[in-house]
Coordinates of C-alpha atoms (C1' of nucleotides) in Angstrom, one line a residue:
Chain A
M1 CA 0.0 0.0 0.0
S2 CA 1.3 3.4 -0.9
D3 CA 1.2 6.5 1.2
R4 CA -0.6 8.4 -1.6
P5 CA -3.9 9.9 -0.5
R6 CA -7.1 8.0 -1.5
Y7 CA -10.1 10.2 -2.1
R8 CA -13.5 8.9 -2.7
F9 CA -16.8 10.0 -4.2
A10 CA -19.8 8.1 -2.9
P11 CA -23.1 9.1 -4.6
S12 CA -26.3 7.2 -4.1
P13 CA -28.0 6.5 -7.5
T14 CA -31.1 8.6 -7.0
G15 CA -32.1 9.5 -10.4
F16 CA -30.1 12.1 -12.3
F17 CA -26.8 13.6 -11.4
H18 CA -26.9 16.7 -9.3
V19 CA -24.7 19.8 -9.8
G20 CA -23.8 19.7 -6.1
G21 CA -22.5 16.2 -6.5
A22 CA -20.6 17.3 -9.6
R23 CA -18.8 20.0 -7.5
T24 CA -17.9 17.5 -4.8
A25 CA -16.7 15.0 -7.4
L26 CA -14.6 17.8 -9.0
Y27 CA -13.1 18.8 -5.7
N28 CA -12.1 15.2 -5.1
W29 CA -10.8 14.8 -8.6
A30 CA -8.7 18.0 -8.5
L31 CA -7.1 16.9 -5.3
T32 CA -6.5 13.4 -6.6
L33 CA -4.7 14.7 -9.6
R34 CA -2.5 17.2 -7.8
T35 CA -1.5 14.8 -5.0
G36 CA -0.9 11.8 -7.2
G37 CA -3.6 10.0 -5.3
T38 CA -6.5 7.9 -6.2
F39 CA -10.2 8.7 -6.8
V40 CA -12.4 5.9 -5.7
L41 CA -16.0 5.8 -7.0
R42 CA -18.4 4.0 -4.8
I43 CA -22.1 3.7 -5.6
E44 CA -24.1 3.7 -2.4
D45 CA -26.9 1.6 -3.5
T46 CA -28.0 -0.1 -0.3
D47 CA -31.4 1.5 -0.2
E48 CA -33.3 -0.7 -2.7
S49 CA -36.0 1.9 -3.2
R50 CA -33.5 4.2 -4.8
N51 CA -31.5 1.9 -7.0
S52 CA -31.5 1.4 -10.7
P53 CA -28.7 0.2 -13.1
E54 CA -29.2 3.0 -15.6
W55 CA -28.7 5.5 -12.8
T56 CA -25.3 4.1 -12.2
Q57 CA -24.4 4.4 -15.8
G58 CA -25.8 8.0 -15.6
I59 CA -23.3 8.8 -12.9
I60 CA -20.4 7.4 -14.9
D61 CA -21.5 9.3 -18.0
A62 CA -21.9 12.5 -16.0
L63 CA -18.4 12.1 -14.4
S64 CA -16.9 11.4 -17.8
W65 CA -18.6 14.5 -19.2
L66 CA -16.9 16.5 -16.4
G67 CA -13.6 15.1 -17.4
I68 CA -13.5 12.5 -14.7
D69 CA -12.7 9.5 -16.9
S70 CA -13.2 6.1 -15.4
S71 CA -10.4 4.7 -17.5
H72 CA -7.9 7.2 -16.0
P73 CA -5.1 5.4 -14.0
Q74 CA -6.0 7.4 -10.9
F75 CA -9.6 6.4 -11.1
E76 CA -10.7 3.4 -9.2
G77 CA -14.1 1.7 -9.3
P78 CA -17.0 1.8 -9.4
Y79 CA -17.6 -0.3 -6.4
F80 CA -21.1 -1.1 -5.3
Q81 CA -21.9 -0.8 -1.6
S82 CA -24.6 -3.4 -1.9
H83 CA -21.9 -6.0 -2.8
Y84 CA -20.3 -5.5 0.6
A85 CA -23.3 -6.2 2.9
E86 CA -21.5 -9.2 4.4
Q87 CA -18.5 -7.2 5.4
H88 CA -20.8 -4.6 6.9
K89 CA -22.6 -7.2 9.0
A90 CA -19.3 -8.8 10.1
A91 CA -18.1 -5.4 11.3
A92 CA -21.3 -4.9 13.2
M93 CA -20.9 -8.2 14.9
R94 CA -17.3 -7.4 15.8
L95 CA -18.6 -4.2 17.3
Y96 CA -21.2 -6.2 19.3
E97 CA -18.7 -8.7 20.5
A98 CA -16.3 -6.0 21.6
G99 CA -19.1 -4.4 23.6
H100 CA -19.4 -1.4 21.4
A101 CA -23.0 -2.2 20.4
Y102 CA -26.1 -3.8 21.8
W103 CA -29.5 -5.2 20.6
C104 CA -32.7 -3.3 21.1
D105 CA -36.2 -4.5 20.6
L106 CA -38.0 -1.2 20.5
T107 CA -39.9 -0.4 17.3
P108 CA -39.5 3.1 15.8
E109 CA -43.0 3.9 17.1
Q110 CA -42.0 2.9 20.6
V111 CA -38.9 4.9 20.5
Q112 CA -40.9 7.9 19.4
E113 CA -43.4 7.3 22.2
R114 CA -40.8 7.2 24.9
A115 CA -39.2 10.3 23.5
K116 CA -42.6 12.0 23.7
E117 CA -43.2 11.0 27.2
S118 CA -39.8 12.0 28.5
G119 CA -39.9 15.2 26.5
K120 CA -36.4 14.4 25.1
P121 CA -36.3 13.7 21.4
G122 CA -34.4 10.7 20.0
Y123 CA -33.6 7.3 21.4
D124 CA -32.9 7.2 25.1
G125 CA -30.6 4.2 25.4
Y126 CA -33.4 2.1 26.8
S127 CA -31.7 -1.3 25.9
R128 CA -28.2 -0.3 26.7
D129 CA -27.9 -2.5 29.7
R130 CA -30.6 -5.0 29.1
G131 CA -28.2 -7.5 27.6
L132 CA -30.6 -8.6 24.9
E133 CA -29.6 -11.4 22.5
P134 CA -30.0 -11.0 18.7
G135 CA -33.5 -11.9 17.6
P136 CA -36.2 -11.0 15.2
G137 CA -37.4 -7.4 15.3
R138 CA -34.2 -6.3 17.0
V139 CA -31.9 -3.7 15.8
L140 CA -28.2 -3.4 16.7
R141 CA -27.3 0.0 18.2
F142 CA -24.0 1.6 18.7
K143 CA -23.1 2.3 22.3
V144 CA -22.0 5.9 22.1
P145 CA -19.2 6.4 24.7
S146 CA -19.1 9.4 27.0
G147 CA -16.8 12.2 26.3
V148 CA -16.2 14.6 23.5
T149 CA -15.5 13.8 19.8
V150 CA -13.3 16.3 18.0
V151 CA -13.6 16.2 14.2
K152 CA -10.6 17.5 12.5
D153 CA -11.9 19.1 9.4
L154 CA -9.6 20.6 6.7
V155 CA -12.2 23.2 5.7
R156 CA -13.6 24.1 9.1
G157 CA -10.9 23.3 11.6
D158 CA -11.6 21.3 14.8
V159 CA -15.3 20.8 15.4
E160 CA -16.3 19.6 18.9
F161 CA -19.3 17.4 19.6
S162 CA -20.3 16.5 23.1
N163 CA -21.1 12.8 22.9
D164 CA -24.1 13.1 25.2
T165 CA -25.9 14.9 22.4
I166 CA -25.5 11.9 20.2
E167 CA -28.0 9.1 20.6
D168 CA -27.1 5.4 20.3
F169 CA -27.7 5.1 16.6
V170 CA -28.7 2.0 14.6
L171 CA -26.1 -0.1 12.9
L172 CA -28.2 -3.0 11.7
R173 CA -31.9 -2.8 10.9
S174 CA -34.3 -5.3 12.4
N175 CA -34.2 -7.1 9.0
G176 CA -30.4 -7.4 9.5
S177 CA -29.4 -5.0 6.8
P178 CA -26.7 -2.5 7.5
M179 CA -27.3 1.3 7.8
F180 CA -25.6 4.0 5.9
L181 CA -23.4 5.2 8.7
L182 CA -21.9 1.7 9.2
A183 CA -21.7 0.7 5.6
N184 CA -20.1 3.9 4.7
V185 CA -17.4 3.6 7.3
V186 CA -16.7 -0.1 6.7
D187 CA -16.4 0.6 2.9
D188 CA -14.0 3.5 3.5
I189 CA -11.9 1.2 5.8
E190 CA -11.9 -1.6 3.3
M191 CA -11.1 0.7 0.4
T192 CA -8.4 2.3 2.5
V193 CA -9.8 5.8 2.0
T194 CA -7.6 8.4 3.6
N195 CA -9.5 11.6 2.7
V196 CA -13.2 12.2 2.9
V197 CA -14.3 15.3 1.1
R198 CA -18.1 15.7 1.0
A199 CA -20.9 18.2 1.5
E200 CA -21.5 20.0 4.7
E201 CA -24.8 18.2 5.3
H202 CA -22.7 15.2 6.4
L203 CA -20.9 17.1 9.2
P204 CA -23.4 16.1 11.9
N205 CA -22.8 12.4 10.8
T206 CA -19.1 12.7 11.2
P207 CA -18.7 12.3 15.0
K208 CA -20.7 9.1 14.7
Q209 CA -18.6 7.8 11.9
Q210 CA -15.4 8.8 13.6
M211 CA -16.5 6.8 16.7
L212 CA -17.1 3.9 14.4
W213 CA -13.6 4.1 12.9
E214 CA -12.1 4.2 16.4
A215 CA -14.3 1.4 17.8
L216 CA -13.2 -0.7 14.8
G217 CA -9.6 0.1 15.8
R218 CA -8.7 2.4 12.9
T219 CA -7.5 5.9 12.5
P220 CA -10.2 8.1 11.0
P221 CA -9.5 9.8 7.7
M222 CA -8.9 13.5 7.1
W223 CA -12.3 15.1 6.9
A224 CA -13.4 18.0 4.8
H225 CA -16.9 19.3 4.6
V226 CA -17.5 21.8 1.9
P227 CA -20.5 24.2 1.9
V228 CA -23.7 23.2 0.2
L229 CA -25.0 24.8 -3.0
V230 CA -28.2 26.8 -2.5
N231 CA -30.9 28.3 -4.6
E232 CA -32.1 31.9 -4.7
Q233 CA -34.0 31.4 -1.5
R234 CA -30.8 30.2 0.1
K235 CA -32.1 26.7 0.6
K236 CA -30.1 23.7 -0.2
L237 CA -30.5 22.8 -3.9
S238 CA -33.3 20.3 -4.2
K239 CA -34.2 18.2 -7.2
R240 CA -37.8 18.9 -6.6
R241 CA -37.7 22.7 -6.7
D242 CA -34.5 23.5 -8.5
K243 CA -32.9 22.8 -11.8
V244 CA -30.0 20.7 -10.6
A245 CA -29.6 17.9 -13.3
L246 CA -26.3 18.1 -15.0
E247 CA -27.8 16.4 -18.0
Q248 CA -30.2 19.3 -18.4
Y249 CA -27.4 21.8 -18.6
K250 CA -25.6 19.6 -21.0
E251 CA -28.7 19.5 -23.3
E252 CA -29.0 23.3 -23.2
G253 CA -25.5 23.6 -24.6
I254 CA -23.5 24.3 -21.5
L255 CA -19.9 23.2 -22.3
P256 CA -18.4 20.8 -19.8
D257 CA -15.3 23.1 -19.4
A258 CA -17.5 26.0 -18.6
M259 CA -19.5 24.0 -16.1
V260 CA -16.4 22.6 -14.5
N261 CA -14.8 26.1 -14.3
Y262 CA -17.9 27.6 -12.9
L263 CA -18.5 24.9 -10.3
M264 CA -14.9 25.3 -9.1
T265 CA -15.4 29.0 -8.4
L266 CA -18.3 28.3 -6.1
G267 CA -16.7 28.5 -2.7
W268 CA -13.3 29.0 -4.0
A269 CA -11.3 31.3 -6.4
P270 CA -8.1 30.9 -8.3
A271 CA -5.3 33.4 -7.5
G272 CA -5.4 36.7 -9.3
D273 CA -8.3 38.7 -10.9
E274 CA -9.4 36.1 -13.5
E275 CA -11.8 33.4 -12.7
I276 CA -12.0 31.8 -16.1
V277 CA -8.9 29.6 -15.9
P278 CA -7.9 26.3 -17.4
W279 CA -8.4 23.1 -15.5
A280 CA -4.7 22.5 -15.2
R281 CA -4.3 25.7 -13.2
I282 CA -7.2 24.8 -11.0
V283 CA -5.7 21.4 -10.2
D284 CA -2.5 23.2 -9.4
E285 CA -4.0 25.8 -7.1
F286 CA -7.0 24.2 -5.5
R287 CA -6.6 23.8 -1.7
L288 CA -9.3 22.7 0.7
E289 CA -8.0 25.2 3.2
D290 CA -9.0 28.0 0.9
V291 CA -12.6 26.8 0.4
N292 CA -15.2 29.2 1.8
H293 CA -17.2 28.3 4.7
S294 CA -20.6 29.6 3.7
P295 CA -23.2 28.2 1.2
A296 CA -22.9 29.4 -2.4
F297 CA -25.8 30.4 -4.7
F298 CA -25.8 28.4 -7.9
D299 CA -26.3 31.2 -10.4
V300 CA -27.4 30.1 -13.8
K301 CA -26.8 33.6 -15.2
K302 CA -23.2 33.5 -14.3
L303 CA -22.8 30.0 -15.6
S304 CA -24.2 31.3 -18.9
A305 CA -21.7 34.1 -18.9
F306 CA -18.9 31.6 -18.3
N307 CA -20.3 29.5 -21.1
G308 CA -20.4 32.4 -23.5
D309 CA -16.8 33.0 -22.8
Y310 CA -15.9 29.4 -23.5
I311 CA -17.9 29.4 -26.7
R312 CA -16.1 32.5 -28.0
A313 CA -12.8 31.0 -27.1
M314 CA -13.4 27.9 -29.3
P315 CA -11.6 27.5 -32.6
L316 CA -14.2 28.0 -35.4
D317 CA -14.3 24.4 -36.5
T318 CA -14.7 23.2 -33.0
F319 CA -17.6 25.5 -32.6
I320 CA -19.1 24.3 -35.8
D321 CA -18.8 20.7 -34.7
A322 CA -20.2 21.5 -31.3
C323 CA -23.3 23.0 -32.9
A324 CA -24.1 19.9 -35.0
P325 CA -26.3 18.1 -32.5
Y326 CA -28.3 21.2 -31.9
L327 CA -28.7 21.9 -35.6
A328 CA -29.9 18.4 -36.1
T329 CA -33.0 19.1 -34.1
G330 CA -33.7 22.4 -35.8
H331 CA -37.3 23.3 -36.5
W332 CA -36.8 23.4 -40.3
P333 CA -37.4 20.7 -42.9
A334 CA -34.3 18.4 -42.6
D335 CA -33.6 18.5 -46.3
R336 CA -33.3 22.3 -46.4
F337 CA -30.4 22.3 -44.0
D338 CA -27.2 23.3 -45.7
Q339 CA -23.9 22.8 -43.7
Q340 CA -22.0 25.1 -46.0
V341 CA -24.4 27.9 -45.3
F342 CA -24.1 27.3 -41.6
N343 CA -20.3 27.2 -41.8
S344 CA -20.4 30.7 -43.4
V345 CA -22.5 32.3 -40.7
A346 CA -20.9 30.4 -37.8
P347 CA -18.4 33.1 -36.9
L348 CA -21.2 35.6 -36.7
V349 CA -23.2 33.3 -34.5
Q350 CA -20.3 32.4 -32.2
T351 CA -20.1 35.9 -30.5
R352 CA -23.9 36.0 -30.2
V353 CA -24.8 33.0 -28.1
A354 CA -24.3 32.1 -24.5
T355 CA -25.4 28.5 -24.9
L356 CA -25.4 26.1 -27.9
S357 CA -29.2 25.6 -27.7
E358 CA -29.6 29.2 -28.9
V359 CA -27.9 28.5 -32.2
P360 CA -30.8 27.0 -34.2
T361 CA -33.1 30.0 -33.6
M362 CA -30.5 32.4 -34.6
V363 CA -30.0 30.8 -38.0
D364 CA -33.4 29.3 -38.8
F365 CA -34.3 31.8 -41.5
F366 CA -31.6 30.3 -43.7
F367 CA -33.2 26.9 -43.7
L368 CA -36.9 27.6 -43.3
A369 CA -39.0 27.7 -46.5
D370 CA -40.2 31.1 -45.5
A371 CA -39.1 33.5 -42.8
D372 CA -41.0 32.9 -39.6
I373 CA -42.3 36.5 -39.1
N374 CA -42.6 37.6 -35.5
E375 CA -45.7 39.8 -35.3
D376 CA -44.3 42.3 -32.9
A377 CA -41.2 42.7 -35.0
W378 CA -43.4 43.2 -38.1
N379 CA -45.7 45.7 -36.5
K380 CA -42.8 47.7 -35.1
T381 CA -40.8 47.9 -38.3
M382 CA -43.4 48.0 -41.0
S383 CA -45.4 50.9 -39.6
S384 CA -42.7 53.5 -40.6
D385 CA -43.6 55.7 -43.5
F386 CA -40.6 54.5 -45.5
A387 CA -41.0 50.8 -45.0
K388 CA -42.8 50.1 -48.3
D389 CA -40.4 52.3 -50.3
V390 CA -37.2 50.8 -48.8
L391 CA -38.5 47.3 -49.4
S392 CA -39.4 47.9 -53.0
D393 CA -36.4 50.1 -53.9
Y394 CA -33.9 47.8 -52.3
C395 CA -35.5 44.9 -53.9
A396 CA -35.1 46.6 -57.3
A397 CA -31.5 47.5 -56.5
L398 CA -30.6 43.9 -55.7
Q399 CA -31.3 42.8 -59.3
T400 CA -28.1 44.4 -60.4
C401 CA -26.1 44.6 -57.2
E402 CA -22.9 42.7 -56.9
W403 CA -23.6 39.8 -54.4
S404 CA -21.2 40.7 -51.6
H405 CA -21.9 42.3 -48.3
D406 CA -20.1 45.6 -49.0
P407 CA -21.9 46.5 -52.2
L408 CA -25.1 45.1 -50.7
K409 CA -24.7 47.5 -47.8
A410 CA -23.6 50.4 -50.1
A411 CA -26.8 50.0 -52.1
L412 CA -28.9 50.6 -49.0
E413 CA -26.7 53.3 -47.7
T414 CA -27.1 55.3 -50.9
W415 CA -30.9 55.0 -50.6
T416 CA -30.8 55.9 -46.9
E417 CA -28.7 59.0 -47.4
S418 CA -30.9 60.2 -50.2
R419 CA -33.8 60.2 -47.8
G420 CA -31.8 61.7 -44.9
L421 CA -32.3 58.7 -42.8
K422 CA -30.1 56.4 -40.7
L423 CA -29.0 52.9 -41.8
G424 CA -30.0 51.6 -38.4
K425 CA -33.6 52.5 -39.2
T426 CA -33.8 51.5 -42.8
Q427 CA -32.3 48.1 -42.4
A428 CA -35.0 47.1 -40.0
P429 CA -37.9 46.4 -42.4
I430 CA -35.6 44.5 -44.7
R431 CA -34.3 42.4 -41.8
V432 CA -37.8 41.5 -40.7
A433 CA -38.8 40.6 -44.2
I434 CA -35.9 38.3 -44.7
T435 CA -35.2 36.9 -41.2
G436 CA -38.6 37.5 -39.5
R437 CA -36.9 39.2 -36.5
T438 CA -35.4 42.5 -35.5
V439 CA -32.3 40.9 -34.1
G440 CA -29.9 38.4 -35.6
P441 CA -26.6 38.0 -37.4
P442 CA -25.4 41.0 -39.4
L443 CA -27.9 41.7 -42.3
F444 CA -25.7 42.1 -45.4
E445 CA -23.5 39.2 -44.5
S446 CA -26.6 37.1 -44.1
I447 CA -28.0 38.3 -47.4
E448 CA -24.7 37.5 -49.1
I449 CA -24.9 33.9 -47.9
M450 CA -28.5 33.5 -49.2
K451 CA -29.5 33.0 -52.8
K452 CA -30.5 36.1 -54.6
D453 CA -33.9 34.6 -55.8
E454 CA -34.8 33.8 -52.2
V455 CA -34.0 37.2 -50.9
I456 CA -36.0 38.9 -53.6
R457 CA -38.9 36.5 -53.1
R458 CA -39.0 37.3 -49.4
L459 CA -38.9 41.0 -50.0
N460 CA -41.7 40.7 -52.5
S461 CA -43.7 38.6 -50.1
A462 CA -43.4 41.3 -47.4
L463 CA -44.4 43.9 -49.9
A464 CA -47.5 42.0 -50.9
R465 CA -48.5 41.7 -47.3
L466 CA -48.0 45.4 -46.8
S467 CA -50.4 46.4 -49.5
Chain B
rG1 C1' -36.8 22.1 20.9
rC2 C1' -31.7 20.2 20.7
rC3 C1' -26.8 19.8 18.1
rC4 C1' -23.6 21.8 14.5
rC5 C1' -21.9 25.3 10.7
rC6 C1' -21.8 30.2 8.7
rA7 C1' -21.8 35.9 8.1
rU8 C1' -17.2 41.2 2.6
rC9 C1' -21.2 44.8 -3.1
rG10 C1' -27.9 41.9 -5.4
rU11 C1' -24.7 37.2 -6.6
rC12 C1' -19.7 34.5 -6.7
rU13 C1' -15.4 35.9 -4.5
rA14 C1' -10.0 38.6 -3.1
rG15 C1' -8.6 39.9 1.7
rU16 C1' -5.2 35.7 7.2
rG17 C1' -3.8 43.1 12.1
rG18 C1' -1.2 48.4 9.0
rC19 C1' -0.3 47.6 1.5
rC20 C1' -8.1 48.7 2.2
rU21 C1' -10.3 55.6 0.5
rA22 C1' -11.9 47.1 0.6
rG23 C1' -9.8 44.5 -5.3
rG24 C1' -12.0 41.3 -9.3
rA25 C1' -16.1 38.6 -11.8
rC26 C1' -21.6 38.1 -13.0
rA27 C1' -25.8 41.2 -13.1
rC28 C1' -27.4 46.3 -13.7
rC29 C1' -26.7 51.5 -15.8
rA30 C1' -24.1 55.1 -19.1
rC31 C1' -20.9 56.2 -23.0
rC32 C1' -17.7 54.6 -27.2
rC33 C1' -17.7 51.3 -31.4
rU34 C1' -21.7 49.9 -34.8
rU35 C1' -26.1 47.5 -40.5
rU36 C1' -30.0 45.0 -35.7
rC37 C1' -28.3 42.1 -31.6
rA38 C1' -24.0 40.6 -29.6
rA39 C1' -18.8 40.8 -28.8
rG40 C1' -15.1 44.4 -27.5
rG41 C1' -13.6 49.1 -24.9
rU42 C1' -14.3 52.9 -21.1
rG43 C1' -16.7 54.5 -16.9
rG44 C1' -20.6 54.1 -13.0
rC45 C1' -23.8 52.1 -9.1
rG46 C1' -23.0 48.9 -5.0
rG47 C1' -20.4 45.7 0.5
rC48 C1' -17.1 44.4 5.6
rA49 C1' -24.9 42.4 9.7
rC50 C1' -25.0 44.8 14.7
rG51 C1' -22.9 45.7 19.7
rG52 C1' -19.0 45.2 22.9
rG53 C1' -13.9 44.2 23.7
rU54 C1' -8.2 43.2 22.5
rU55 C1' -4.6 46.5 20.0
rC56 C1' -0.9 52.4 18.7
rG57 C1' -4.0 50.3 14.7
rA58 C1' -9.3 45.5 13.0
rA59 C1' -13.0 43.4 7.3
rU60 C1' -9.2 40.6 9.5
rC61 C1' -8.4 38.3 16.7
rC62 C1' -12.1 37.4 21.2
rC63 C1' -17.2 37.6 23.3
rG64 C1' -22.3 38.5 22.7
rU65 C1' -26.6 39.7 19.6
rU66 C1' -29.2 39.2 15.3
rG67 C1' -29.8 36.8 10.9
rG68 C1' -29.1 32.6 7.6
rG69 C1' -28.1 27.5 6.7
rG70 C1' -27.4 22.2 7.8
rG71 C1' -28.7 18.0 10.8
rU72 C1' -31.9 15.8 14.1
rG73 C1' -34.9 8.2 10.3
rC74 C1' -34.9 0.8 11.3
rC75 C1' -32.8 7.4 4.1
rA76 C1' -28.1 8.1 1.9

RNA sequence: GCCCCCAUCGUCUAGUGGCCUAGGACACCACCCUUUCAAGGUGGCGGCACGGGUUCGAAUCCCGUUGGGGGUGCCA
């Protein structure tokens, strides 16, 4: 066994992959990479109600999307907690035999009842000294020793828990199956985990787990509890209320690099004034000691801003490739899509989107049989007194105009100046007639890319609607 | 209720006793550029929760208050 640190990420497969889990995984991965350690993936699937094979694959896929590749030499696993039930039970029995645990025949209802009567919540240690033998309907409880448990946490420092505030918790259910606290510790011991980096919600569990490590005769790992991610109401991100599925962001065209970079700046910041930094630098600089102590708001707007930055930084052909899946689901007839046309506008699109899913809408007019005219845009631009004239005069000018954006622009400029107007105004009706919207890629560059017949047809069609 | 954690612009953060008249980023606003919208550039708005200490000196250390969060299962 080497003295390299062994980190671990231990999600339970409850549906889709959570952005909070993603950040925890990334913290562990960055640390693994820098320290030359190992990243152990363990699927905590002991609760049968939340267990499904495709969810496990979902976790592996999500990690891989984030750049945590299961074939990387520093990656180990996945292990499945459910496969280790025998070890968990054996450890529980060792604890019992060593006097660290005892059987209790109280049902959850009875425990609750006693708590109600005494006015003190939780289990009161009723069976501690009753010397019960194992039997049906009996749970095994840990005998919490007296004293104080000090959790040494890399993020928070020493956290003290008075043991008398901790009840004798259940190790084995009445059906004999092991509980999370036990399973988690036994697995960490078996997998020789040395560093546990997880979300703050586990902090109250930690003294219990540390007692288990000690009762099992082991030295507890280094703990680190990172702050939770919260929503706008400052509540822990929840899959019921909040948009937390990594998959969903992926579908919207958030780039993995942007997601990774953004997630890493939640609770931590790289040195200097820039927060958009390459992963290699993050690996180099990330320290648990520097992680903030307070919850961080997962801000989709800022994520988008990061993403826009990453999109603009892409080489053009990479951007074009990245757009392909989004273009494939465009709302135009499939046979009208023209890759060459898209390639020509791509540079103009690249600076105008924050996510890839915005791309199809921005270029749809090239591929639709007719421009999809937005009514507000039409009403706003076609009501001007020059709308009809500019449409018809420009249409006429196009017949002889050289088909290149400069002359295309010059033609309209000449007309505009002759009327004492501004190009910003006069291009509007033309833009709406051709693209259907008031905003979009630069007009003359777009016209240049389109077929002359088609442009003229759309201008005439607008003209017909006007009169 | 009990236990634990936390507290710098609206948000994410820098800051580890003097470099702070508190820096950056997102958002917002204005201007510049400009064929729309973006992008880019320039500038602006805006913060150390409060009260006590400690100290020559506190955003930084201590105590309290208030406010937020997490946990409190025969879930993980």
